[in-house]
């Protein structure tokens, strides 16, 4: 089979296509013929040596495909099942950038027959992320003012859609006019640029600031998040696309009684029941149309380096995937 292998940490150029033997599922695993793999910052960090994953490695923490074999001790999953996978508590792994991948059975989620596998790969990780950001970090509802950074990205657009579904007023930050159009199409009520976004958002909220900030950018935005959030507001930092935020003192939170939380998806996927219920919510949103993603930007497997370069340039909009097989489902 063909797979992407990274021999040592480096830039996108270290993503190389290699021929390898088809893997054999071990206890608790299933072997999947991969239809598509999502491209994420987690993969970029893995490639760059910023995780505990040892080299050589095949990146890819999410994808979708068809089960072809199950390992010892696996129940509830069978050959022929259409599945998607994403990191879950206690079972995070990698290896989706390949024609076949062994995946922990605890990670796989059945894909309904009316949802294509390429669509499933494009939406599952961002959908599960948006689920906890919209439903489990802050009590979002009608009248809640929410600021979403990187609102034109894959996670940003999905979060905007889910927040709007709950009735929030959403302000999205973007860097270009093209991205502004995408954020509005996802449902953002207001779209602003990163430059002086705190001032702009306060003006849009009659000087009060927002109730809740969803921040996957980090370093270049966090300091101003403290300014834009209103009294008793909430900030969730769940990524560092813009670098690691500078240190701050908890004393800075006291004047406005601000809460700052970290967000890590697997902490909201700790049991099999949670995994299946939240996947069901994602599929329902896709089926009903309000969560359906725009067509993902697809790259062939041997263009994984181009996909990573595109993601890291922050010029990408929406979801990037590697289309590995024509099995769209």
mmCIF file of C-alpha atoms in Angstrom:
data_model
loop_
_atom_site.group_PDB
_atom_site.id
_atom_site.type_symbol
_atom_site.label_atom_id
_atom_site.label_comp_id
_atom_site.label_asym_id
_atom_site.label_seq_id
_atom_site.Cartn_x
_atom_site.Cartn_y
_atom_site.Cartn_z
ATOM 1 C CA UNK A 1 0.000 0.000 0.000
ATOM 2 C CA UNK A 2 0.978 3.651 -0.355
ATOM 3 C CA UNK A 3 1.373 5.828 2.716
ATOM 4 C CA UNK A 4 2.956 9.073 3.815
ATOM 5 C CA UNK A 5 6.004 8.559 6.022
ATOM 6 C CA UNK A 6 7.922 11.190 8.000
ATOM 7 C CA UNK A 7 11.420 10.017 8.838
ATOM 8 C CA UNK A 8 12.422 13.062 10.907
ATOM 9 C CA UNK A 9 10.959 16.369 12.041
ATOM 10 C CA UNK A 10 10.853 19.135 9.475
ATOM 11 C CA UNK A 11 8.739 21.219 7.133
ATOM 12 C CA UNK A 12 6.145 19.973 4.650
ATOM 13 C CA UNK A 13 8.907 18.607 2.439
ATOM 14 C CA UNK A 14 9.523 15.716 4.861
ATOM 15 C CA UNK A 15 6.138 14.190 3.975
ATOM 16 C CA UNK A 16 7.209 11.408 1.589
ATOM 17 C CA UNK A 17 5.191 8.730 -0.205
ATOM 18 C CA UNK A 18 6.391 5.223 0.593
ATOM 19 C CA UNK A 19 5.290 1.686 -0.253
ATOM 20 C CA UNK A 20 4.594 -0.444 2.796
ATOM 21 C CA UNK A 21 2.976 -3.730 3.727
ATOM 22 C CA UNK A 22 -0.681 -3.520 4.637
ATOM 23 C CA UNK A 23 -0.915 -3.360 8.435
ATOM 24 C CA UNK A 24 -2.524 -6.084 10.528
ATOM 25 C CA UNK A 25 -5.019 -5.012 13.209
ATOM 26 C CA UNK A 26 -3.941 -5.803 16.737
ATOM 27 C CA UNK A 27 -6.176 -6.426 19.744
ATOM 28 C CA UNK A 28 -8.817 -3.731 19.992
ATOM 29 C CA UNK A 29 -8.133 -2.381 16.489
ATOM 30 C CA UNK A 30 -9.851 -2.433 13.116
ATOM 31 C CA UNK A 31 -8.203 -2.213 9.696
ATOM 32 C CA UNK A 32 -9.828 0.399 7.473
ATOM 33 C CA UNK A 33 -9.512 1.082 3.767
ATOM 34 C CA UNK A 34 -9.153 4.863 3.940
ATOM 35 C CA UNK A 35 -11.391 6.920 1.660
ATOM 36 C CA UNK A 36 -10.206 10.312 2.905
ATOM 37 C CA UNK A 37 -8.069 11.711 5.720
ATOM 38 C CA UNK A 38 -8.544 15.107 7.301
ATOM 39 C CA UNK A 39 -5.597 17.518 7.410
ATOM 40 C CA UNK A 40 -5.216 19.238 10.773
ATOM 41 C CA UNK A 41 -2.805 21.332 12.823
ATOM 42 C CA UNK A 42 -2.332 18.242 14.996
ATOM 43 C CA UNK A 43 -0.710 16.607 11.970
ATOM 44 C CA UNK A 44 1.496 19.651 11.422
ATOM 45 C CA UNK A 45 2.660 19.547 15.041
ATOM 46 C CA UNK A 46 3.343 15.820 14.745
ATOM 47 C CA UNK A 47 5.362 16.327 11.563
ATOM 48 C CA UNK A 48 7.336 19.110 13.224
ATOM 49 C CA UNK A 49 8.307 17.011 16.238
ATOM 50 C CA UNK A 50 6.125 18.962 18.654
ATOM 51 C CA UNK A 51 4.294 15.892 19.973
ATOM 52 C CA UNK A 52 5.334 12.673 21.670
ATOM 53 C CA UNK A 53 4.832 10.666 18.477
ATOM 54 C CA UNK A 54 8.097 8.876 17.601
ATOM 55 C CA UNK A 55 9.708 8.939 14.162
ATOM 56 C CA UNK A 56 9.345 7.470 11.625
ATOM 57 C CA UNK A 57 5.589 8.035 11.573
ATOM 58 C CA UNK A 58 2.569 8.314 9.311
ATOM 59 C CA UNK A 59 0.498 11.384 10.269
ATOM 60 C CA UNK A 60 -3.267 11.693 10.257
ATOM 61 C CA UNK A 61 -5.514 11.699 13.328
ATOM 62 C CA UNK A 62 -8.875 11.515 11.544
ATOM 63 C CA UNK A 63 -10.451 10.047 8.469
ATOM 64 C CA UNK A 64 -13.231 7.906 7.066
ATOM 65 C CA UNK A 65 -13.377 4.647 5.194
ATOM 66 C CA UNK A 66 -14.594 1.050 5.197
ATOM 67 C CA UNK A 67 -13.605 -1.609 7.717
ATOM 68 C CA UNK A 68 -11.930 -4.590 6.019
ATOM 69 C CA UNK A 69 -10.786 -6.587 9.056
ATOM 70 C CA UNK A 70 -11.204 -6.538 12.832
ATOM 71 C CA UNK A 71 -8.601 -7.490 15.399
ATOM 72 C CA UNK A 72 -8.970 -9.752 18.436
ATOM 73 C CA UNK A 73 -11.417 -8.633 21.102
ATOM 74 C CA UNK A 74 -13.325 -6.196 18.884
ATOM 75 C CA UNK A 75 -17.110 -6.196 19.105
ATOM 76 C CA UNK A 76 -19.730 -3.889 17.693
ATOM 77 C CA UNK A 77 -17.704 -3.231 14.525
ATOM 78 C CA UNK A 78 -17.549 -5.572 11.516
ATOM 79 C CA UNK A 79 -15.954 -5.826 8.103
ATOM 80 C CA UNK A 80 -17.934 -3.769 5.613
ATOM 81 C CA UNK A 81 -18.941 -1.064 8.120
ATOM 82 C CA UNK A 82 -18.586 2.511 6.929
ATOM 83 C CA UNK A 83 -16.850 4.469 9.683
ATOM 84 C CA UNK A 84 -15.167 7.737 10.567
ATOM 85 C CA UNK A 85 -12.611 8.224 13.321
ATOM 86 C CA UNK A 86 -11.144 11.002 15.394
ATOM 87 C CA UNK A 87 -9.113 11.193 18.619
ATOM 88 C CA UNK A 88 -10.991 10.125 21.747
ATOM 89 C CA UNK A 89 -9.858 9.884 25.356
ATOM 90 C CA UNK A 90 -7.436 7.045 25.895
ATOM 91 C CA UNK A 91 -7.335 6.004 22.242
ATOM 92 C CA UNK A 92 -5.715 8.818 20.311
ATOM 93 C CA UNK A 93 -3.576 7.588 17.442
ATOM 94 C CA UNK A 94 -2.388 8.484 13.985
ATOM 95 C CA UNK A 95 -1.733 6.907 10.606
ATOM 96 C CA UNK A 96 -4.624 8.089 8.443
ATOM 97 C CA UNK A 97 -2.374 9.356 5.622
ATOM 98 C CA UNK A 98 -2.345 5.913 4.002
ATOM 99 C CA UNK A 99 -4.445 3.629 1.825
ATOM 100 C CA UNK A 100 -5.050 1.389 4.850
ATOM 101 C CA UNK A 101 -4.903 2.291 8.540
ATOM 102 C CA UNK A 102 -5.291 0.439 11.806
ATOM 103 C CA UNK A 103 -7.604 2.393 14.098
ATOM 104 C CA UNK A 104 -8.630 1.720 17.690
ATOM 105 C CA UNK A 105 -12.169 0.367 17.684
ATOM 106 C CA UNK A 106 -12.996 2.852 20.461
ATOM 107 C CA UNK A 107 -12.369 5.688 17.991
ATOM 108 C CA UNK A 108 -14.583 4.602 15.126
ATOM 109 C CA UNK A 109 -18.046 6.020 14.616
ATOM 110 C CA UNK A 110 -20.584 4.514 12.186
ATOM 111 C CA UNK A 111 -21.285 6.758 9.193
ATOM 112 C CA UNK A 112 -24.935 6.803 8.057
ATOM 113 C CA UNK A 113 -25.570 5.476 4.565
ATOM 114 C CA UNK A 114 -26.797 8.864 3.333
ATOM 115 C CA UNK A 115 -23.544 10.657 4.225
ATOM 116 C CA UNK A 116 -20.541 10.215 1.923
ATOM 117 C CA UNK A 117 -17.251 9.086 3.399
ATOM 118 C CA UNK A 118 -15.381 12.093 2.005
ATOM 119 C CA UNK A 119 -17.951 14.359 3.666
ATOM 120 C CA UNK A 120 -17.584 12.395 6.899
ATOM 121 C CA UNK A 121 -13.816 12.847 6.857
ATOM 122 C CA UNK A 122 -14.248 16.574 6.247
ATOM 123 C CA UNK A 123 -16.648 17.177 9.113
ATOM 124 C CA UNK A 124 -16.107 14.734 11.967
ATOM 125 C CA UNK A 125 -13.203 16.289 13.897
ATOM 126 C CA UNK A 126 -14.375 19.866 13.407
ATOM 127 C CA UNK A 127 -17.938 18.820 14.165
ATOM 128 C CA UNK A 128 -16.989 17.174 17.446
ATOM 129 C CA UNK A 129 -14.836 20.189 18.334
ATOM 130 C CA UNK A 130 -17.639 22.620 17.559
ATOM 131 C CA UNK A 131 -20.025 20.492 19.621
ATOM 132 C CA UNK A 132 -18.102 20.974 22.858
ATOM 133 C CA UNK A 133 -17.250 24.611 22.100
ATOM 134 C CA UNK A 134 -20.911 25.477 21.533
ATOM 135 C CA UNK A 135 -22.570 23.173 24.067
ATOM 136 C CA UNK A 136 -20.178 22.450 26.925
ATOM 137 C CA UNK A 137 -17.955 25.477 27.528
ATOM 138 C CA UNK A 138 -20.523 28.237 28.058
ATOM 139 C CA UNK A 139 -24.357 28.306 28.262
ATOM 140 C CA UNK A 140 -24.928 29.651 24.744
ATOM 141 C CA UNK A 141 -28.426 30.729 23.764
ATOM 142 C CA UNK A 142 -30.404 33.586 22.276
ATOM 143 C CA UNK A 143 -28.750 36.867 23.217
ATOM 144 C CA UNK A 144 -25.292 35.367 23.800
ATOM 145 C CA UNK A 145 -22.603 37.420 22.034
ATOM 146 C CA UNK A 146 -19.759 35.172 20.898
ATOM 147 C CA UNK A 147 -16.468 36.107 19.236
ATOM 148 C CA UNK A 148 -15.025 33.334 17.037
ATOM 149 C CA UNK A 149 -11.448 33.717 15.872
ATOM 150 C CA UNK A 150 -10.437 32.337 12.467
ATOM 151 C CA UNK A 151 -14.102 32.186 11.547
ATOM 152 C CA UNK A 152 -13.364 31.197 7.933
ATOM 153 C CA UNK A 153 -11.317 28.116 8.829
ATOM 154 C CA UNK A 154 -12.725 24.605 8.974
ATOM 155 C CA UNK A 155 -13.283 24.635 12.737
ATOM 156 C CA UNK A 156 -14.271 28.307 12.712
ATOM 157 C CA UNK A 157 -17.027 27.892 10.145
ATOM 158 C CA UNK A 158 -18.348 24.786 11.895
ATOM 159 C CA UNK A 159 -18.367 26.549 15.270
ATOM 160 C CA UNK A 160 -20.172 29.545 13.761
ATOM 161 C CA UNK A 161 -22.858 27.257 12.343
ATOM 162 C CA UNK A 162 -23.382 25.479 15.664
ATOM 163 C CA UNK A 163 -23.427 28.698 17.694
ATOM 164 C CA UNK A 164 -25.986 30.214 15.332
ATOM 165 C CA UNK A 165 -28.081 27.074 15.671
ATOM 166 C CA UNK A 166 -28.237 27.821 19.406
ATOM 167 C CA UNK A 167 -29.308 31.424 18.800
ATOM 168 C CA UNK A 168 -26.056 33.281 19.502
ATOM 169 C CA UNK A 169 -24.998 36.553 17.921
ATOM 170 C CA UNK A 170 -21.655 35.681 16.346
ATOM 171 C CA UNK A 171 -18.761 38.018 15.572
ATOM 172 C CA UNK A 172 -16.041 36.417 13.481
ATOM 173 C CA UNK A 173 -12.455 37.531 12.949
ATOM 174 C CA UNK A 174 -10.780 37.008 9.567
ATOM 175 C CA UNK A 175 -7.739 38.249 7.675
ATOM 176 C CA UNK A 176 -9.032 38.844 4.121
ATOM 177 C CA UNK A 177 -12.121 39.909 2.205
ATOM 178 C CA UNK A 178 -12.457 36.397 0.765
ATOM 179 C CA UNK A 179 -12.468 34.909 4.241
ATOM 180 C CA UNK A 180 -14.976 37.524 5.381
ATOM 181 C CA UNK A 181 -17.407 36.263 2.748
ATOM 182 C CA UNK A 182 -16.967 32.675 3.920
ATOM 183 C CA UNK A 183 -17.552 33.597 7.564
ATOM 184 C CA UNK A 184 -20.741 35.436 6.621
ATOM 185 C CA UNK A 185 -21.883 32.491 4.527
ATOM 186 C CA UNK A 186 -21.414 30.259 7.582
ATOM 187 C CA UNK A 187 -23.779 32.568 9.481
ATOM 188 C CA UNK A 188 -21.603 35.126 11.275
ATOM 189 C CA UNK A 189 -23.635 38.237 12.073
ATOM 190 C CA UNK A 190 -20.596 40.510 11.991
ATOM 191 C CA UNK A 191 -17.153 39.976 10.494
ATOM 192 C CA UNK A 192 -14.136 42.024 11.563
ATOM 193 C CA UNK A 193 -10.384 41.997 10.969
ATOM 194 C CA UNK A 194 -7.844 40.966 13.578
ATOM 195 C CA UNK A 195 -6.410 44.475 13.788
ATOM 196 C CA UNK A 196 -7.996 46.126 16.838
ATOM 197 C CA UNK A 197 -10.666 43.415 16.958
ATOM 198 C CA UNK A 198 -11.343 44.085 20.641
ATOM 199 C CA UNK A 199 -12.300 47.683 19.922
ATOM 200 C CA UNK A 200 -14.480 46.675 16.968
ATOM 201 C CA UNK A 201 -16.248 43.941 18.930
ATOM 202 C CA UNK A 202 -16.924 46.251 21.868
ATOM 203 C CA UNK A 203 -18.485 48.763 19.488
ATOM 204 C CA UNK A 204 -20.701 46.030 18.057
ATOM 205 C CA UNK A 205 -21.861 45.141 21.573
ATOM 206 C CA UNK A 206 -22.583 48.719 22.689
ATOM 207 C CA UNK A 207 -19.369 48.870 24.654
ATOM 208 C CA UNK A 208 -20.111 45.830 26.814
ATOM 209 C CA UNK A 209 -17.900 43.239 25.118
ATOM 210 C CA UNK A 210 -18.805 39.662 24.308
ATOM 211 C CA UNK A 211 -19.964 36.940 26.663
ATOM 212 C CA UNK A 212 -17.755 34.249 25.188
ATOM 213 C CA UNK A 213 -14.582 34.045 23.078
ATOM 214 C CA UNK A 214 -13.729 30.938 21.035
ATOM 215 C CA UNK A 215 -9.986 31.145 20.368
ATOM 216 C CA UNK A 216 -8.076 28.611 18.300
ATOM 217 C CA UNK A 217 -5.422 31.172 17.306
ATOM 218 C CA UNK A 218 -3.762 31.784 20.657
ATOM 219 C CA UNK A 219 -0.583 33.825 20.715
ATOM 220 C CA UNK A 220 -1.587 36.726 18.495
ATOM 221 C CA UNK A 221 -5.100 37.100 19.929
ATOM 222 C CA UNK A 222 -5.238 36.018 23.565
ATOM 223 C CA UNK A 223 -4.062 39.248 25.184
ATOM 224 C CA UNK A 224 -6.831 41.200 23.444
ATOM 225 C CA UNK A 225 -9.367 38.489 24.352
ATOM 226 C CA UNK A 226 -9.033 39.657 27.957
ATOM 227 C CA UNK A 227 -10.050 43.115 26.818
ATOM 228 C CA UNK A 228 -12.951 42.146 24.544
ATOM 229 C CA UNK A 229 -14.759 39.851 26.991
ATOM 230 C CA UNK A 230 -17.343 41.457 29.292
ATOM 231 C CA UNK A 231 -17.724 41.058 33.052
ATOM 232 C CA UNK A 232 -18.241 37.392 34.001
ATOM 233 C CA UNK A 233 -17.277 36.442 30.465
ATOM 234 C CA UNK A 234 -15.631 33.235 29.339
ATOM 235 C CA UNK A 235 -12.640 32.567 27.063
ATOM 236 C CA UNK A 236 -11.872 29.130 25.673
ATOM 237 C CA UNK A 237 -8.409 28.658 24.178
ATOM 238 C CA UNK A 238 -8.335 25.425 22.195
ATOM 239 C CA UNK A 239 -5.479 25.944 19.731
ATOM 240 C CA UNK A 240 -2.316 27.839 18.928
ATOM 241 C CA UNK A 241 -2.402 28.482 15.178
ATOM 242 C CA UNK A 242 -0.983 31.932 15.927
ATOM 243 C CA UNK A 243 1.589 30.729 18.454
ATOM 244 C CA UNK A 244 1.613 30.063 22.185
ATOM 245 C CA UNK A 245 -0.104 32.810 24.235
ATOM 246 C CA UNK A 246 2.143 34.865 26.468
ATOM 247 C CA UNK A 247 1.947 34.151 30.207
ATOM 248 C CA UNK A 248 -0.574 36.123 32.233
ATOM 249 C CA UNK A 249 -1.369 36.501 35.893
ATOM 250 C CA UNK A 250 -4.631 35.169 37.334
ATOM 251 C CA UNK A 251 -4.889 38.555 39.024
ATOM 252 C CA UNK A 252 -5.746 40.023 35.611
ATOM 253 C CA UNK A 253 -8.987 38.035 35.662
ATOM 254 C CA UNK A 254 -10.282 39.472 38.897
ATOM 255 C CA UNK A 255 -11.511 42.953 37.828
ATOM 256 C CA UNK A 256 -14.087 41.500 35.419
ATOM 257 C CA UNK A 257 -14.441 38.020 36.997
ATOM 258 C CA UNK A 258 -13.286 36.447 33.736
ATOM 259 C CA UNK A 259 -13.029 32.693 33.290
ATOM 260 C CA UNK A 260 -10.292 31.321 31.006
ATOM 261 C CA UNK A 261 -10.594 27.672 30.038
ATOM 262 C CA UNK A 262 -8.578 25.300 27.926
ATOM 263 C CA UNK A 263 -10.338 23.182 25.349
ATOM 264 C CA UNK A 264 -9.159 19.721 24.285
ATOM 265 C CA UNK A 265 -11.682 17.631 22.405
ATOM 266 C CA UNK A 266 -10.820 14.238 23.848
ATOM 267 C CA UNK A 267 -11.769 15.419 27.335
ATOM 268 C CA UNK A 268 -15.341 15.611 26.053
ATOM 269 C CA UNK A 269 -15.187 12.131 24.509
ATOM 270 C CA UNK A 270 -14.354 9.987 27.513
ATOM 271 C CA UNK A 271 -16.874 7.157 27.134
ATOM 272 C CA UNK A 272 -18.221 5.154 24.212
ATOM 273 C CA UNK A 273 -21.686 6.578 24.869
ATOM 274 C CA UNK A 274 -20.331 10.133 24.608
ATOM 275 C CA UNK A 275 -18.506 9.343 21.378
ATOM 276 C CA UNK A 276 -21.561 7.813 19.704
ATOM 277 C CA UNK A 277 -24.026 10.435 20.961
ATOM 278 C CA UNK A 278 -21.907 13.361 19.804
ATOM 279 C CA UNK A 279 -21.154 11.748 16.461
ATOM 280 C CA UNK A 280 -24.898 11.251 16.055
ATOM 281 C CA UNK A 281 -25.409 14.974 16.712
ATOM 282 C CA UNK A 282 -22.823 15.823 14.050
ATOM 283 C CA UNK A 283 -24.403 13.522 11.470
ATOM 284 C CA UNK A 284 -27.846 14.962 12.278
ATOM 285 C CA UNK A 285 -26.568 18.482 11.654
ATOM 286 C CA UNK A 286 -25.064 17.434 8.331
ATOM 287 C CA UNK A 287 -28.238 15.621 7.290
ATOM 288 C CA UNK A 288 -30.440 18.575 8.249
ATOM 289 C CA UNK A 289 -28.214 20.961 6.309
ATOM 290 C CA UNK A 290 -27.280 23.484 8.982
ATOM 291 C CA UNK A 291 -23.920 21.845 9.714
ATOM 292 C CA UNK A 292 -23.158 20.641 6.199
ATOM 293 C CA UNK A 293 -19.663 21.837 5.310
ATOM 294 C CA UNK A 294 -18.739 23.537 2.078
ATOM 295 C CA UNK A 295 -16.924 21.154 -0.274
ATOM 296 C CA UNK A 296 -13.520 20.426 1.222
ATOM 297 C CA UNK A 297 -10.345 21.326 -0.636
ATOM 298 C CA UNK A 298 -9.024 17.917 -1.634
ATOM 299 C CA UNK A 299 -5.437 16.918 -2.350
ATOM 300 C CA UNK A 300 -4.219 13.533 -3.577
ATOM 301 C CA UNK A 301 -2.136 11.498 -1.160
ATOM 302 C CA UNK A 302 1.126 12.357 -2.906
ATOM 303 C CA UNK A 303 0.377 16.075 -2.483
ATOM 304 C CA UNK A 304 0.249 15.918 1.328
ATOM 305 C CA UNK A 305 3.155 18.379 1.482
ATOM 306 C CA UNK A 306 1.132 20.892 -0.529
ATOM 307 C CA UNK A 307 -1.809 20.445 1.836
ATOM 308 C CA UNK A 308 0.394 21.102 4.878
ATOM 309 C CA UNK A 309 1.971 24.156 3.261
ATOM 310 C CA UNK A 310 -1.487 25.481 2.458
ATOM 311 C CA UNK A 311 -2.692 24.953 6.017
ATOM 312 C CA UNK A 312 0.361 26.552 7.607
ATOM 313 C CA UNK A 313 0.186 29.572 5.311
ATOM 314 C CA UNK A 314 -3.191 30.409 6.892
ATOM 315 C CA UNK A 315 -4.352 31.058 3.326
ATOM 316 C CA UNK A 316 -6.681 28.053 3.459
ATOM 317 C CA UNK A 317 -10.412 28.357 3.972
ATOM 318 C CA UNK A 318 -12.662 25.563 5.132
ATOM 319 C CA UNK A 319 -11.486 22.002 5.481
ATOM 320 C CA UNK A 320 -8.512 20.355 3.765
ATOM 321 C CA UNK A 321 -8.537 16.605 3.123
ATOM 322 C CA UNK A 322 -6.433 13.995 1.397
ATOM 323 C CA UNK A 323 -8.682 12.115 -1.033
ATOM 324 C CA UNK A 324 -7.079 8.684 -0.879
ATOM 325 C CA UNK A 325 -9.614 6.447 -2.598
ATOM 326 C CA UNK A 326 -12.627 7.223 -4.834
ATOM 327 C CA UNK A 327 -14.902 5.525 -2.325
ATOM 328 C CA UNK A 328 -17.110 8.530 -1.569
ATOM 329 C CA UNK A 329 -19.835 6.375 -0.048
#
